[in-house]
Structure formats: structure tokens, C-alpha cells
Amino acid sequence: MSYKRKDLLGMIDLSSEEITYLLDTAQTFCEINERDVKKVPTLKGRTVINLFFEPSTRTRTSFEIAGKRLSADTVNFSASSSSTTKGETLIDTVKNMEYMHSDVFVVRHAYSGSVKFISENTDASVINAGDGLNEHPTQALLDLLTIRQHKGDIKGLEIAIIGDITHSRVARSDIWAMKKLGANVRLFGPPTMLPKYIEPFGCRKCATMEEAVEGADVVMMLRVQRERQGKLLLPSTREYAKFFGLTNQKLNLAKEDAIVMHPGPINRGVELMSNVADCSRSVILPQVSNGVAVRMAALYLLGLKKGGQSENTAEKL
Amino acid sequence: MKTLLKNCKIVNYDKTIDGNILIDGEIIASLSASADEKADKTIDCKGKYVVPGLIDMHVHFRDPGLDYKEDIISGSKAAAAGGVTAVCPMANTKPVNDNSTITKYMIEKGKDFGVCDIFPIGAMTKKMDGEELTEMGDMAEAGAIGFSDDGKPVCSAEVFRRAAEYASQFNSFVISHAEDKSLAGAGVINDCETATVTGLRGIPAESEEVMVARDILMSKLTGTHVHICHISTKGTLELIRWAKAKGLNVTCEVTPHHFKLDDTELLSYDTNFKMNPPLRGKEDVEAMIEGLKNGDIDCIVTDHAPHHIDEKNVEFDLAMFGITGLQTLLPLSLELVSKGVISMNDFVRLTSYNPAKLLKKADRGEIAEGKLADIVVVDTEKEYEFTLELNQSKSTNSPFIGKMLKGAALYTIKNGKVVFEFPA
């Protein structure tokens, strides 16, 4: 098995074999991250540009660290998603970067589908670091890697995803990937944050928090975006915490060895109570560590492809 | 100047007859001329259908002010190539067609070019701001044929009511672009399973239906003829049916894309499938076809909405809404005929006879002695690729460019003159 695509755009396109291959590759990078000297020469001489059209610090930092540990030259480029601000179109911006002889673009953008649009207009490899409400594939990979490390096989696991499903690219990527690997996924959130047409997800929609958590192997809480408060999706964060937040009491309905996950940054006391976030079942910080390994795997698999390098370079690691 | 169309299968809304059409000047002189009649020009129409020139009640010609997308000349050429001999351009030009000077400019420019009649729709409110009424009397006198803030629905029911009342004084009517903008929100495609899958924000069918319901009631309140634009949902059609059963003065139109394409096209994120109203579900498409078949829908229009490639080759959310349609109206509508959904006579009823009636243009909409010689010779069997070379619009934002089409205007005759001939 190998990863033959030019880009990593979304989990919806990938086969379970491709996902597993990405996870296996990421697992080998976990070890490098624990060394004293956390650097390998694999992508030496390659240029990775973090093209961020939407503010982000943690995802960008994670990609930057991943690139540096592979010895790639990583450069950050930040701009606004609104094409009118500078009068330059998105494709012109991307083409300019491409003609600086870049090998990989890591792209975040505020609009769904725009990373695919970029990939269709450049010869460079493109990694989607989040496009609008659509996908955030490396987040799904790091979630799966974390689950795999704690639970072994993904197949047959009961996974609850709770929060703003409609506006979450994390939820979309997770759902596509988890379903492909055979997990049973249940969804819960306020009706204002659940898609009206939920069938394509192939998930069970739960009526209460209790139903969502009961018997779960994994409880994944999504971040409440505070700016949504007062914009008709929720009346207050206080009330959100009461009906949709994860407390110790509710978590006790899950399996005894259930793990708690969150894509970060967490709102303590809103979707996640502090004592849950910090409890022994929380794997939120290991998720962050795995994020670097997963992004190294993605950069490695796509970055080496550029320039017709043979794939057995991997064995020189 | 006399032109003879011989061996014609002449299709009107009510019947099809064989005949030889003699055109004298701008007028149809006879349908029963001899095949040997002496004429300046003779066209043999053997095996072809001959139909009244199509009347497209809903186009955007972007002239004045946005002529980098289209102008009255290029729009007229696209119309002629599509068998369309009269169009109603909407008022969202720059500046807005909210006064008689602009109305006159549009009509005159169309007349000078002489390929397609321009019957402008005037704005209902000044600058289409939805607040103050336009000088509808002046505009009607200048030739504005109806009134609409198409593209920018009138939010206030009070303003819509007064506009409808006032328009009736000038024997005119109002056209409603039915959309509750607050409910449509930041939506860019139909609210449907495709929205869930793509992460593109959805526009619920109800954002159309709630305004259709309101504007039907505004027709009830005022008695004015209210024509509902580009309907797209099954629910809208149910409301229209209710209005018609009540005897209210309400009519409606549908575009070919809303009876041909559904929202699964959006899985591609192709901005040439982005339009407003958005492509809807399969059930809605079936309802549109049923509505055309049973007569609930009064006419087919294109909502021809040219946009520059730079306005489409961008992020999906930022792309302009709309597609061109004048050159695909005929083949896409004829597809319904070849599938046996509607007859050739229905086709004529939906594309020329009914629009002429709604617009109160008694001189057209039928091939009959004494009517204007606006005629299209149609080859229903012609199969061809819709190439950039065939495209006459200044813009190329059609999902059908590069696709195979069946059915074409072989000759388009306007006021007795051949204004388009399909390239050999």
C-alpha cells in the first residue's frame, strides 16, 4: 500500500486502506518526536508553505514543527480569505507562491471547497488544513491515531461526537474517516447546530446528552465558538454548558475505559468541565502530540513525491 | 421584401398545420401561399418545425453599466442564436433601470441593432432599495413592460403592496423574485444532503416559499397581476396551484436549469452550477416538469445571467450567482418534447404564446396572418456540441458549454429578416 495522490484534501475521498497507511506512517513518526534530537533529513531542500487565509496558531505551529523536524524549509504566509482586500485573486496568490518553486502548500481557508479549488490550479501538492465548514483531514487523522493508541482497532467502537456538527470541519472529517474504518458514530448537539439533512453522515442522531454518552468508547466534544453566541445558534454559554456540556456525572454513563477528546482550544466550563478536561480519561494533550506526527506523515508522503523521487527513499529514514 | 418559407410544419399553441409561409415586410402575409410563390428569398423548411419567435421574459443584459459581462448587442446575438426574438431585461443594471431615461436607452439600443425586441422590466423601487416607489407611469409610457426588483426582493410587504397597487393604474404588473433573505442567510446552495456533504451553506426551500405565499396574498389584497419569478420548489408550485384555484391573478415561470438539473451537481463545487434560486432536489425537479405538463407553470424563461469568468473562477462562496441560458433554452425545452412530457404545441405555449399574453403583446406569440414575422425554423434532431465558437454571449458561465445538445434554431427571423442562421 502507498499514498499515490498529489494532495490530501479530505477524508471523504480516501479509502480505508489509504487512511490506515497514513496512520501507520504517522505512528513511525511518533518515535522521532520523542528523541532528544527531533530531526530527520528526509525533506531537506524541500519548501513547504503554510498558506493561511484564516487566523490559526496551533494548526499552523503544528505543521511548522512537523516540516522543520523533516528538515523542510517551512514558510508562513498569512492573508485574509476575502479576495477583495488586496485585489489579488486566490489563484494568483497561489500561482505566485508556486513560482517560488514551492513543493507543498498547507492551506487553511474560510470557504468550503476552496482548498480543492487551489489544488486544481497548482502543480504543487496541497494539504488541507481546514476549508470552511468542510474538512480538516489531519485533525481526523490525529484523532484516529489517538483512538488507535488507546483502543486498538477502530472497528466496532462506539464514538460520540457532541456539539456544533453543522459548522464543524472537524466533525465532517472525523465522521467520514471513522465510518470508513468501521466505527459506530453518534451525534448530539442543539438542533440549531445539527444539519437538517443528516442522513449522508450515516450516524445515529441522539435526543439527549445521556443517550449520546451512554456506553461510548470515545466521547469527542467539539469547541463552542463563542462568537456564535447571540447569533441565534445558542442563547448563552451558561445554558450550553448545562444541557450540552460534558460533566463528570454524564461521563460516568460512558464505558469505564472511555476516553475524552477535544480538537482544542477548549472552553473550560462550557463544552467541557475542568475536572473532565484534566481527568485521567482525557487524551486531549496526546492528541496534540499526535498532531505533529500525523502532519509529518502527510508532508513526508506528499513532499517526497514532488520531483519524481523514488518512493523507497522512505526506507532510508 | 418578401420571404417564402415553404414545406413548413407550422406549430402554434393549439395546433400544427402544414403550409407555406409568405412574409411581406415585417408581417406574416399568408400561411397558405403556393410553394412556387415568387419571393426575394425562399427557405425550404422540409422536415423542420416552424414556431413563433421565443419570448424570454427574464434576462439580464447588464446594459448600461456592466457591459464587461454582456450588453444589448451581445445579448441580442445570443437571443437570436437561441431562437429568441423578444426579451425582458431586468432592472439591475448600473445605474438601476428606475427611470424612463434608462428604459428608453435600452429599447432604442435594441431597436437600432434590430435583432431582438427589448421590453425592459422597470425597478419597483428607486435604486432597488425596497423603500420608495419608482415613477412607474413615466417608465410604462417609455415602454417598461412590468416592474420588479429582481435579485433584490422587496422585504417590506407594505412597499410591495403599494407598488402592486400603483402599477395597476398603468395597466402593468409586478414580478416577484421571491426570497426571504434573512432565511437564505449566507447560503450558497440548496439546503439538502449535498450541503451536509460539501460543507456549503444551505438555502432552505422555505426561504422562497414564504415569500411566494406573501406575494400571492399581496395579489389577493391588491388585485394586481403578480408574476412569480424562476420558481424552484415543489412547495412553491403547491402555493401557486392554491392561488390559481382561488382565481387569483397569479402566474409563474421556470428556468430550464430548474427542470433539468438537481442539487447533486454541487458535489463538484463547480461555480457554473451556482445560481439563485439554487438547484433543488430531484423531487422539486420532477414537480417542475409536472407543472409544465399540466399547465400550472405559465412559461419557460432563462434568467440569462452572464458573469465574467473572473467572477466565477473564484472560491465558491465568493462566486456570483447565475448562468447564461439564451442558447440552451431551446434544446433543453425540446428535450421535454422528445421525452414525451410535453407536445410541440405545449412548447410553443410555454415559450411564446403565454409570454406574449402576459406581456399583452397581441402582435406576436402565434404564427398567423397579420402577426409580426418573428419566426424560428427549428431542427429538433440536430445534435451538436455547445462550443465557445457557438456561444454568442460575452460570458461563458454555462454548465452546458462543452456539452452535447439536441435541437437548434436553424433560422431565426425577426420582423421578417433572417437575423441568425445556424453555422454550417
XYZ file of C-alpha atoms in Angstrom:
741
model
C 0.000 0.000 0.000
C 1.077 3.540 -0.613
C -0.401 7.009 -0.933
C -0.440 7.943 -4.601
C -2.456 11.166 -4.579
C -0.968 14.576 -5.278
C -2.959 16.116 -2.431
C -4.599 15.451 0.911
C -7.905 17.287 0.585
C -10.421 15.368 2.638
C -11.226 12.090 4.307
C -14.331 11.704 2.141
C -12.129 10.829 -0.857
C -9.879 8.288 0.858
C -10.218 4.535 1.096
C -9.863 2.763 4.441
C -6.542 1.357 3.159
C -5.209 4.830 2.435
C -6.306 6.063 5.859
C -4.675 3.101 7.561
C -1.485 3.668 5.587
C -1.390 7.320 6.666
C -1.934 6.263 10.294
C 0.781 3.583 10.120
C 3.188 6.133 8.659
C 2.291 8.646 11.382
C 2.886 6.048 14.081
C 6.504 5.660 12.912
C 6.990 9.411 13.297
C 5.794 9.382 16.907
C 9.087 7.838 17.872
C 11.137 10.599 16.212
C 9.232 13.173 18.227
C 10.358 11.540 21.442
C 14.068 11.611 20.586
C 16.431 14.196 22.035
C 17.329 15.298 18.528
C 13.954 15.537 16.850
C 15.051 15.934 13.273
C 15.499 13.756 10.214
C 16.859 14.913 6.859
C 14.019 13.460 4.775
C 12.657 16.660 3.269
C 15.895 18.597 3.154
C 15.794 21.106 0.328
C 12.012 20.962 0.030
C 9.935 24.074 0.533
C 6.647 23.895 2.421
C 4.465 26.985 2.504
C 1.783 27.357 5.156
C -0.824 29.358 3.262
C -3.216 30.523 5.935
C -6.145 32.574 4.715
C -7.783 32.381 8.124
C -6.192 33.045 11.503
C -4.746 29.970 13.197
C -1.926 29.495 15.603
C -1.997 25.913 16.789
C -2.574 24.122 13.488
C -0.047 26.339 11.758
C 2.504 25.792 14.524
C 1.917 22.057 14.406
C 2.534 21.995 10.634
C 5.562 24.234 11.034
C 7.107 21.947 13.636
C 6.305 18.915 11.504
C 8.018 20.458 8.481
C 11.077 21.510 10.468
C 11.506 18.071 12.021
C 11.644 16.683 8.496
C 14.243 19.357 7.581
C 11.967 21.079 5.081
C 12.139 24.831 4.720
C 8.818 25.990 6.089
C 7.496 29.433 5.387
C 4.358 31.021 6.754
C 2.104 33.142 4.587
C -0.957 34.750 6.137
C -3.704 36.581 4.304
C -7.406 37.225 4.504
C -9.946 34.936 2.864
C -11.639 37.897 1.283
C -10.117 38.179 -2.175
C -11.014 41.817 -2.412
C -8.795 43.016 0.423
C -5.653 43.062 -1.697
C -7.250 42.941 -5.107
C -5.445 39.719 -5.931
C -7.385 36.563 -6.662
C -6.806 33.404 -4.669
C -5.361 31.609 -7.676
C -2.979 34.477 -8.466
C -1.705 34.348 -4.881
C -1.218 30.603 -5.103
C 0.476 30.812 -8.512
C 2.920 33.386 -7.157
C 3.844 31.043 -4.332
C 4.125 28.131 -6.737
C 6.549 30.045 -8.942
C 8.854 30.492 -5.978
C 9.334 26.756 -6.544
C 7.375 25.519 -3.563
C 6.783 21.812 -3.151
C 3.898 21.614 -0.724
C 1.160 24.033 0.251
C -0.553 23.627 3.577
C -3.751 25.614 3.185
C -6.373 26.910 5.532
C -9.251 28.917 4.103
C -12.576 30.220 5.384
C -14.653 28.828 2.494
C -15.679 25.225 1.867
C -14.197 23.745 -1.301
C -11.544 26.419 -1.708
C -8.623 24.106 -0.932
C -9.811 21.700 -3.632
C -10.091 24.716 -5.936
C -6.466 25.617 -5.184
C -5.273 22.055 -5.757
C -6.893 22.031 -9.197
C -4.923 25.133 -10.117
C -1.414 24.240 -8.972
C 1.134 21.522 -9.644
C 2.325 21.692 -6.038
C 0.958 19.184 -3.538
C -1.756 20.587 -1.312
C -2.652 19.610 2.234
C -5.988 20.845 3.515
C -5.519 22.411 6.940
C -9.211 23.284 7.158
C -11.586 24.669 4.493
C -14.667 26.436 5.772
C -17.168 24.002 7.228
C -15.956 21.209 5.010
C -12.911 19.219 6.098
C -9.852 19.205 8.320
C -8.287 15.864 7.370
C -5.136 15.991 9.517
C -7.339 16.598 12.558
C -9.281 13.423 11.730
C -6.015 11.524 11.303
C -4.662 12.674 14.648
C -7.966 11.791 16.295
C -7.876 8.312 14.780
C -4.242 7.809 15.705
C -5.014 8.754 19.296
C -8.012 6.433 19.417
C -5.977 3.611 17.903
C -3.245 4.063 20.502
C -5.783 3.779 23.302
C -8.324 1.371 21.906
C -6.521 -0.707 19.298
C -8.860 -1.325 16.390
C -11.288 1.433 15.397
C -13.782 -1.083 14.038
C -16.887 -1.521 16.175
C -16.056 1.310 18.580
C -18.900 3.478 19.841
C -17.892 7.087 19.250
C -19.968 10.095 20.343
C -19.351 13.472 18.690
C -21.080 16.256 20.586
C -21.507 19.936 19.789
C -21.798 22.115 16.698
C -21.833 19.488 13.958
C -23.155 21.740 11.173
C -20.347 24.266 11.352
C -17.540 21.842 12.162
C -14.990 20.708 9.615
C -13.516 18.535 12.358
C -16.809 16.673 12.715
C -17.105 16.147 8.955
C -13.590 14.750 8.551
C -13.945 12.597 11.663
C -17.294 11.202 10.601
C -16.146 10.233 7.090
C -12.960 8.611 8.388
C -14.471 6.849 11.401
C -17.283 5.380 9.321
C -14.783 4.107 6.748
C -12.835 2.362 9.489
C -15.985 0.727 10.820
C -16.811 2.747 13.940
C -20.377 3.431 15.071
C -20.735 7.174 15.376
C -23.471 9.024 17.271
C -24.095 12.730 17.084
C -25.621 15.139 19.538
C -25.927 18.879 19.774
C -28.502 21.665 19.907
C -30.866 21.430 16.897
C -29.512 24.788 15.713
C -26.141 23.101 15.257
C -27.192 19.874 13.551
C -27.650 19.691 9.771
C -31.272 19.353 8.690
C -30.292 16.642 6.223
C -28.135 14.441 8.435
C -28.596 11.110 6.606
C -25.414 11.262 4.482
C -23.328 11.011 7.652
C -24.741 7.565 8.373
C -24.664 8.292 12.103
C -27.152 7.863 14.896
C -28.659 11.166 15.980
C -29.204 11.232 19.737
C -32.017 13.033 21.522
C -30.194 13.716 24.786
C -26.702 14.091 26.137
C -27.266 10.973 28.220
C -28.199 8.907 25.178
C -25.120 10.174 23.327
C -22.675 9.336 26.095
C -24.126 6.072 27.356
C -21.890 3.098 26.605
C -19.492 5.148 24.450
C -15.831 4.161 23.994
C -14.909 7.654 22.876
C -16.563 10.960 23.747
C -15.450 13.757 21.474
C -16.531 17.233 22.476
C -16.468 19.995 19.846
C -15.478 23.526 20.584
C -18.219 26.102 21.011
C -17.262 29.109 19.013
C -18.038 31.901 21.393
C -18.676 34.324 18.552
C -21.772 32.264 17.706
C -23.363 33.262 20.992
C -26.082 35.815 20.397
C -26.211 34.858 16.734
C -29.283 32.695 17.148
C -27.468 29.376 17.480
C -27.295 29.465 21.250
C -28.665 31.830 23.878
C -25.707 31.714 26.269
C -22.622 29.669 27.044
C -24.014 29.149 30.543
C -27.063 27.372 29.198
C -24.950 25.491 26.664
C -22.837 24.099 29.494
C -25.941 22.948 31.339
C -27.519 20.976 28.510
C -24.681 20.197 26.115
C -21.519 20.304 28.216
C -19.656 17.229 29.450
C -19.624 16.835 33.226
C -18.140 14.018 35.272
C -21.624 12.806 36.050
C -22.544 12.474 32.385
C -19.199 10.931 31.541
C -19.934 8.182 34.064
C -22.571 6.881 31.619
C -19.826 6.037 29.141
C -17.811 2.832 29.269
C -15.463 2.656 32.209
C -12.401 2.919 29.993
C -13.874 5.587 27.711
C -11.589 8.371 26.567
C -12.466 12.061 26.261
C -11.269 14.007 23.244
C -11.413 17.614 22.050
C -9.853 19.280 19.000
C -8.921 22.341 21.053
C -8.772 25.035 22.055
C -11.121 24.068 24.879
C -13.599 26.369 26.562
C -13.373 25.282 30.170
C -16.760 25.326 31.832
C -18.626 25.475 28.521
C -18.433 22.284 26.467
C -16.026 20.651 28.872
C -15.865 20.975 32.650
C -12.352 21.491 34.009
C -12.362 18.304 36.065
C -13.230 16.324 32.919
C -10.636 18.053 30.771
C -7.947 17.255 33.335
C -9.064 13.754 34.335
C -7.134 10.593 33.591
C -9.518 9.669 30.795
C -8.795 12.856 28.882
C -6.452 12.369 25.912
C -6.580 15.965 24.742
C -2.847 16.618 25.113
C -1.777 13.328 23.484
C -3.983 14.430 20.576
C -1.781 17.494 20.232
C 1.394 15.376 20.189
C -0.102 13.085 17.578
C -0.968 16.126 15.507
C 2.711 16.709 14.828
C 3.297 13.046 13.879
C 0.307 12.979 11.535
C 1.393 16.196 9.818
C 4.929 14.827 9.444
C 3.427 11.761 7.757
C 1.336 13.887 5.395
C 4.233 16.194 4.497
C 6.528 13.217 4.060
C 4.193 11.304 1.750
C 3.329 14.329 -0.389
C 6.625 16.196 -0.145
C 8.712 13.351 -1.452
C 6.510 12.869 -4.456
C 7.475 16.214 -5.938
C 10.408 15.979 -8.328
C 9.941 12.306 -9.079
C 11.805 10.963 -6.048
C 11.543 7.231 -5.779
C 9.329 6.007 -3.015
C 11.955 3.809 -1.445
C 13.557 6.964 -0.045
C 11.243 6.150 2.820
C 13.410 3.226 3.724
C 16.430 5.496 4.249
C 14.786 7.048 7.302
C -39.071 42.385 -49.376
C -40.852 39.065 -49.479
C -39.661 35.831 -47.920
C -41.176 32.434 -48.501
C -40.831 29.581 -46.008
C -42.011 26.512 -47.826
C -42.908 22.994 -46.747
C -43.324 24.108 -43.134
C -44.738 22.165 -40.240
C -46.247 25.240 -38.579
C -46.654 24.809 -34.830
C -48.929 27.049 -32.796
C -50.020 26.633 -29.188
C -53.264 24.993 -30.278
C -52.495 23.110 -33.477
C -49.915 22.046 -36.022
C -50.550 22.517 -39.740
C -48.600 22.094 -42.966
C -48.171 25.219 -45.014
C -46.038 27.718 -46.896
C -45.496 30.976 -45.039
C -45.247 34.164 -47.049
C -43.716 37.096 -45.227
C -44.287 40.547 -46.615
C -42.057 43.110 -44.988
C -42.362 42.660 -41.237
C -45.695 40.866 -41.328
C -46.894 37.330 -41.988
C -48.999 37.670 -45.155
C -50.157 34.116 -45.635
C -49.824 30.573 -44.336
C -51.212 29.036 -47.491
C -49.016 30.547 -50.155
C -48.078 28.472 -53.169
C -44.741 26.653 -52.935
C -43.819 28.422 -56.169
C -44.717 31.899 -54.897
C -42.254 34.491 -56.159
C -40.220 35.886 -53.276
C -36.917 37.670 -52.701
C -35.786 34.817 -50.521
C -37.042 31.261 -50.216
C -36.178 28.824 -47.455
C -37.122 25.176 -47.771
C -38.221 24.001 -44.308
C -38.914 20.399 -45.276
C -38.812 18.166 -42.235
C -38.446 21.099 -39.873
C -40.775 22.685 -37.369
C -41.594 26.337 -37.698
C -42.547 28.061 -34.443
C -43.239 31.618 -33.267
C -40.146 33.531 -32.118
C -39.437 32.699 -28.488
C -40.144 35.383 -25.885
C -37.885 35.257 -22.838
C -39.486 37.180 -20.007
C -36.439 37.071 -17.759
C -32.921 38.048 -18.808
C -30.087 40.210 -17.527
C -28.388 42.196 -20.293
C -26.115 44.209 -17.960
C -26.509 47.287 -20.123
C -25.988 50.060 -19.069
C -23.031 49.873 -16.759
C -21.933 46.255 -16.557
C -21.126 45.725 -20.208
C -17.991 43.724 -19.430
C -20.451 40.860 -18.772
C -22.926 41.495 -21.604
C -24.501 44.347 -23.499
C -27.645 44.754 -25.520
C -25.766 43.879 -28.746
C -24.138 40.671 -27.499
C -27.272 39.748 -25.584
C -29.373 40.223 -28.724
C -26.981 37.987 -30.678
C -27.225 35.279 -28.038
C -31.005 35.616 -28.124
C -31.155 35.286 -31.923
C -28.876 32.240 -31.811
C -31.291 30.722 -29.318
C -34.401 31.424 -31.399
C -35.460 34.246 -29.071
C -36.924 37.341 -30.723
C -38.008 39.341 -27.669
C -36.612 39.612 -24.152
C -37.418 41.349 -20.886
C -34.190 42.569 -19.291
C -34.331 43.013 -15.548
C -33.605 46.336 -13.918
C -30.428 45.509 -12.001
C -28.191 47.464 -14.350
C -25.778 50.172 -13.271
C -27.370 52.583 -12.708
C -30.579 50.711 -11.968
C -33.346 50.957 -14.577
C -35.520 53.005 -12.238
C -36.318 55.899 -14.582
C -37.649 56.438 -18.101
C -34.299 57.642 -19.484
C -32.687 54.263 -18.941
C -35.790 52.437 -20.118
C -35.712 54.401 -23.380
C -31.978 53.846 -23.801
C -32.425 50.082 -23.556
C -35.311 49.961 -26.017
C -33.617 52.220 -28.559
C -30.315 50.371 -28.449
C -32.152 47.110 -29.084
C -34.139 48.665 -31.928
C -31.013 50.103 -33.569
C -29.388 46.704 -33.619
C -32.659 45.204 -34.818
C -32.191 41.569 -33.848
C -34.355 41.242 -30.768
C -37.073 43.367 -29.175
C -36.248 44.726 -25.745
C -39.157 45.027 -23.320
C -37.496 46.288 -20.146
C -38.755 45.460 -16.677
C -38.522 48.620 -14.613
C -37.462 48.661 -10.986
C -40.300 48.705 -8.439
C -38.359 50.861 -6.016
C -35.746 53.559 -6.504
C -32.252 52.058 -6.793
C -33.972 48.772 -5.931
C -33.567 49.761 -2.295
C -37.014 48.453 -1.388
C -38.153 51.780 0.025
C -39.578 54.374 -2.386
C -41.680 53.647 -5.462
C -40.248 54.435 -8.884
C -42.001 56.669 -11.419
C -43.814 53.732 -12.936
C -46.124 55.887 -15.033
C -43.240 57.556 -16.840
C -41.436 54.271 -17.287
C -44.540 52.484 -18.574
C -45.048 55.298 -21.065
C -41.447 54.866 -22.200
C -42.023 51.141 -22.736
C -41.325 49.404 -19.432
C -43.498 46.322 -19.569
C -43.659 45.369 -15.906
C -41.990 46.115 -12.601
C -39.655 44.116 -10.405
C -36.719 44.426 -8.041
C -35.481 41.055 -9.318
C -32.406 39.881 -7.445
C -33.235 42.128 -4.515
C -36.606 41.031 -3.159
C -38.771 43.723 -1.618
C -38.639 42.917 2.107
C -41.476 45.141 3.216
C -44.969 43.832 2.484
C -46.230 47.410 2.638
C -43.861 48.530 -0.128
C -44.795 45.519 -2.269
C -48.476 46.244 -1.741
C -48.183 49.886 -2.763
C -46.025 49.047 -5.789
C -48.586 46.477 -6.945
C -51.453 48.924 -6.439
C -49.678 51.728 -8.240
C -48.563 49.571 -11.184
C -52.179 48.599 -11.880
C -53.016 52.226 -12.672
C -50.815 51.890 -15.765
C -52.257 48.554 -16.799
C -48.972 46.962 -15.755
C -47.989 44.106 -13.488
C -45.337 43.196 -10.928
C -42.815 40.396 -10.903
C -41.694 38.895 -7.623
C -38.247 37.479 -7.010
C -39.489 35.516 -4.020
C -36.797 35.124 -1.428
C -36.629 35.812 2.286
C -33.025 36.966 2.539
C -32.923 36.542 6.310
C -33.813 32.865 5.937
C -31.476 32.342 2.977
C -28.717 33.815 5.136
C -25.197 33.105 3.897
C -26.457 30.118 1.915
C -24.951 29.354 -1.474
C -26.660 26.087 -2.499
C -29.915 24.294 -1.712
C -30.253 23.160 1.893
C -30.059 19.457 1.195
C -27.888 16.384 1.626
C -25.293 17.916 -0.697
C -24.970 20.835 1.729
C -24.294 18.372 4.540
C -21.663 16.575 2.480
C -19.867 19.570 0.951
C -19.961 21.964 3.884
C -21.528 24.558 1.565
C -24.195 26.530 3.399
C -27.789 25.750 2.514
C -30.673 27.950 1.374
C -33.910 26.306 2.527
C -36.793 25.902 0.074
C -38.915 27.762 2.618
C -36.955 30.977 2.017
C -38.605 31.012 -1.419
C -41.967 29.632 -0.362
C -42.593 32.083 2.474
C -42.275 34.994 0.032
C -44.296 33.262 -2.680
C -47.073 32.905 -0.114
C -46.786 36.568 0.837
C -46.814 37.831 -2.721
C -49.773 35.635 -3.637
C -51.576 37.303 -0.742
C -50.434 40.706 -1.997
C -52.108 39.869 -5.300
C -55.243 38.966 -3.354
C -55.033 42.252 -1.461
C -54.437 44.475 -4.489
C -55.985 42.579 -7.382
C -52.836 43.293 -9.385
C -51.325 40.584 -11.558
C -48.338 39.149 -9.655
C -45.941 37.025 -11.666
C -43.636 34.815 -9.588
C -40.103 34.597 -10.995
C -38.000 31.493 -11.528
C -39.833 29.113 -9.210
C -37.731 26.220 -7.960
C -39.526 24.196 -5.289
C -42.358 21.736 -5.087
C -43.833 23.764 -2.232
C -43.920 26.919 -4.370
C -45.874 25.080 -7.010
C -48.401 23.938 -4.414
C -48.893 27.558 -3.356
C -49.302 28.669 -6.990
C -51.854 25.920 -7.521
C -53.760 27.143 -4.476
C -53.699 30.722 -5.796
C -54.899 29.706 -9.234
C -57.667 27.543 -7.782
C -58.800 30.597 -5.824
C -58.936 32.555 -9.058
C -56.190 34.956 -8.015
C -54.270 36.870 -10.674
C -51.034 34.950 -10.209
C -48.721 33.408 -12.820
C -45.248 31.914 -12.711
C -42.217 30.891 -14.717
C -39.453 28.285 -14.508
C -35.954 28.138 -15.982
C -34.590 25.164 -17.935
C -31.906 24.590 -15.298
C -34.542 24.134 -12.628
C -36.340 21.437 -14.622
C -33.138 19.849 -15.943
C -30.544 19.824 -13.132
C -30.651 18.958 -9.432
C -28.575 19.827 -6.390
C -26.298 16.779 -6.605
C -24.380 18.709 -9.315
C -22.953 20.811 -6.486
C -20.867 17.906 -5.200
C -18.332 19.170 -7.766
C -18.113 22.683 -6.215
C -18.356 23.927 -9.834
C -19.390 27.592 -9.683
C -21.230 27.248 -13.006
C -23.874 25.388 -11.011
C -24.216 28.254 -8.545
C -27.397 30.194 -9.148
C -30.213 31.856 -7.237
C -32.595 30.212 -6.613
C -30.230 27.290 -6.219
C -30.637 23.973 -8.000
C -33.052 21.978 -5.848
C -33.750 18.311 -5.140
C -34.893 15.595 -7.523
C -38.455 15.860 -6.153
C -38.506 19.550 -6.958
C -37.222 18.932 -10.489
C -39.979 16.358 -11.003
C -42.542 18.841 -9.682
C -41.340 21.476 -12.188
C -41.736 19.004 -15.053
C -45.202 18.066 -13.807
C -46.110 21.762 -13.561
C -45.051 22.345 -17.169
C -47.035 19.338 -18.263
C -50.284 20.212 -16.509
C -50.169 23.952 -17.174
C -49.622 25.197 -13.623
C -46.436 26.845 -14.860
C -47.174 29.555 -17.396
C -43.868 29.949 -19.168
C -40.234 28.956 -19.537
C -37.650 31.715 -19.119
C -33.867 31.631 -18.963
C -32.876 34.061 -16.175
C -29.898 34.545 -18.525
C -27.316 35.892 -16.067
C -23.948 36.492 -17.703
C -20.933 36.920 -15.434
C -17.294 37.454 -16.324
C -15.006 34.462 -15.891
C -13.111 36.355 -13.183
C -16.353 36.464 -11.176
C -16.798 32.704 -11.440
C -13.233 31.397 -11.252
C -13.017 32.121 -7.524
C -13.859 30.470 -4.194
C -17.390 29.031 -4.329
C -18.729 31.369 -1.635
C -17.408 34.409 -3.476
C -18.611 33.425 -6.968
C -21.541 35.322 -8.456
C -24.917 33.610 -8.680
C -26.308 32.819 -12.137
C -25.707 31.193 -15.507
C -26.302 32.170 -19.112
C -29.262 30.495 -20.781
C -30.411 32.040 -24.043
C -28.696 29.470 -26.257
C -29.738 26.459 -24.207
C -33.426 27.391 -23.746
C -34.483 25.704 -26.973
C -32.576 22.386 -26.700
C -33.352 21.905 -23.006
C -37.044 22.629 -23.530
C -37.199 20.411 -26.615
C -35.776 17.593 -24.517
C -39.130 17.599 -22.697
C -40.819 17.180 -26.075
C -38.578 14.331 -27.203
C -39.170 12.606 -23.860
C -42.912 12.907 -24.464
C -43.502 15.066 -21.374
C -44.973 17.945 -23.371
C -46.058 18.341 -27.009
C -44.583 20.725 -29.577
C -47.745 22.790 -29.094
C -47.095 22.949 -25.333
C -43.555 24.041 -26.114
C -44.911 26.945 -28.164
C -47.458 27.787 -25.480
C -44.720 27.954 -22.811
C -42.098 29.836 -24.819
C -44.076 32.320 -26.901
C -47.871 32.211 -26.722
C -48.206 32.594 -22.935
C -45.376 35.143 -22.562
C -46.987 37.289 -25.304
C -50.286 37.168 -23.418
C -48.690 38.002 -20.065
C -46.878 40.918 -21.682
C -50.061 41.974 -23.554
C -48.293 41.855 -26.909
C -51.094 40.936 -29.284
C -48.842 41.248 -32.350
C -46.874 38.076 -31.602
C -46.838 34.680 -29.926
C -48.576 32.983 -32.870
C -47.835 32.225 -36.493
C -50.910 33.707 -38.122
C -51.752 36.107 -40.919
C -51.248 39.698 -39.835
C -48.915 38.856 -36.951
C -45.350 40.084 -36.733
C -42.978 37.838 -38.708
C -40.969 36.677 -35.664
C -40.368 33.074 -36.636
C -37.928 30.285 -35.836
C -37.174 27.306 -38.048
C -36.284 24.537 -35.618
C -34.312 21.373 -36.256
C -35.364 19.167 -33.362
C -32.941 16.406 -34.369
C -29.754 18.435 -34.724
C -27.042 17.224 -32.348
C -24.046 19.423 -31.696
C -21.547 20.470 -29.074
C -22.226 23.837 -27.450
C -18.785 25.247 -28.204
C -17.225 28.572 -27.307
C -17.446 29.368 -31.038
C -21.229 28.914 -30.994
C -21.582 30.931 -27.798
C -22.668 34.470 -28.659
C -22.826 35.910 -25.160
C -19.851 37.896 -23.872
C -19.800 35.488 -20.949
C -19.234 31.749 -20.754
C -20.778 30.872 -17.381
C -22.907 27.975 -18.546
C -22.569 24.419 -17.282
C -23.605 23.307 -20.780
C -20.622 24.735 -22.637
C -18.667 21.777 -23.980
C -21.718 19.519 -23.638
C -23.749 17.891 -26.413
C -27.121 19.468 -27.117
C -30.003 18.307 -29.289
C -32.285 20.749 -31.063
C -31.371 24.121 -32.530
C -32.683 27.228 -34.236
C -31.683 26.805 -37.906
C -33.043 30.227 -38.849
C -34.247 32.989 -36.595
C -36.402 35.544 -38.369
C -37.073 38.895 -36.688
C -39.524 41.370 -38.256
C -39.284 39.367 -41.478
C -35.484 39.446 -41.627
C -33.212 36.436 -41.126
C -31.107 37.510 -38.118
C -29.486 34.160 -37.370
C -28.566 31.103 -39.365
C -27.038 28.064 -37.680
C -23.416 27.798 -38.882
C -22.961 25.023 -41.423
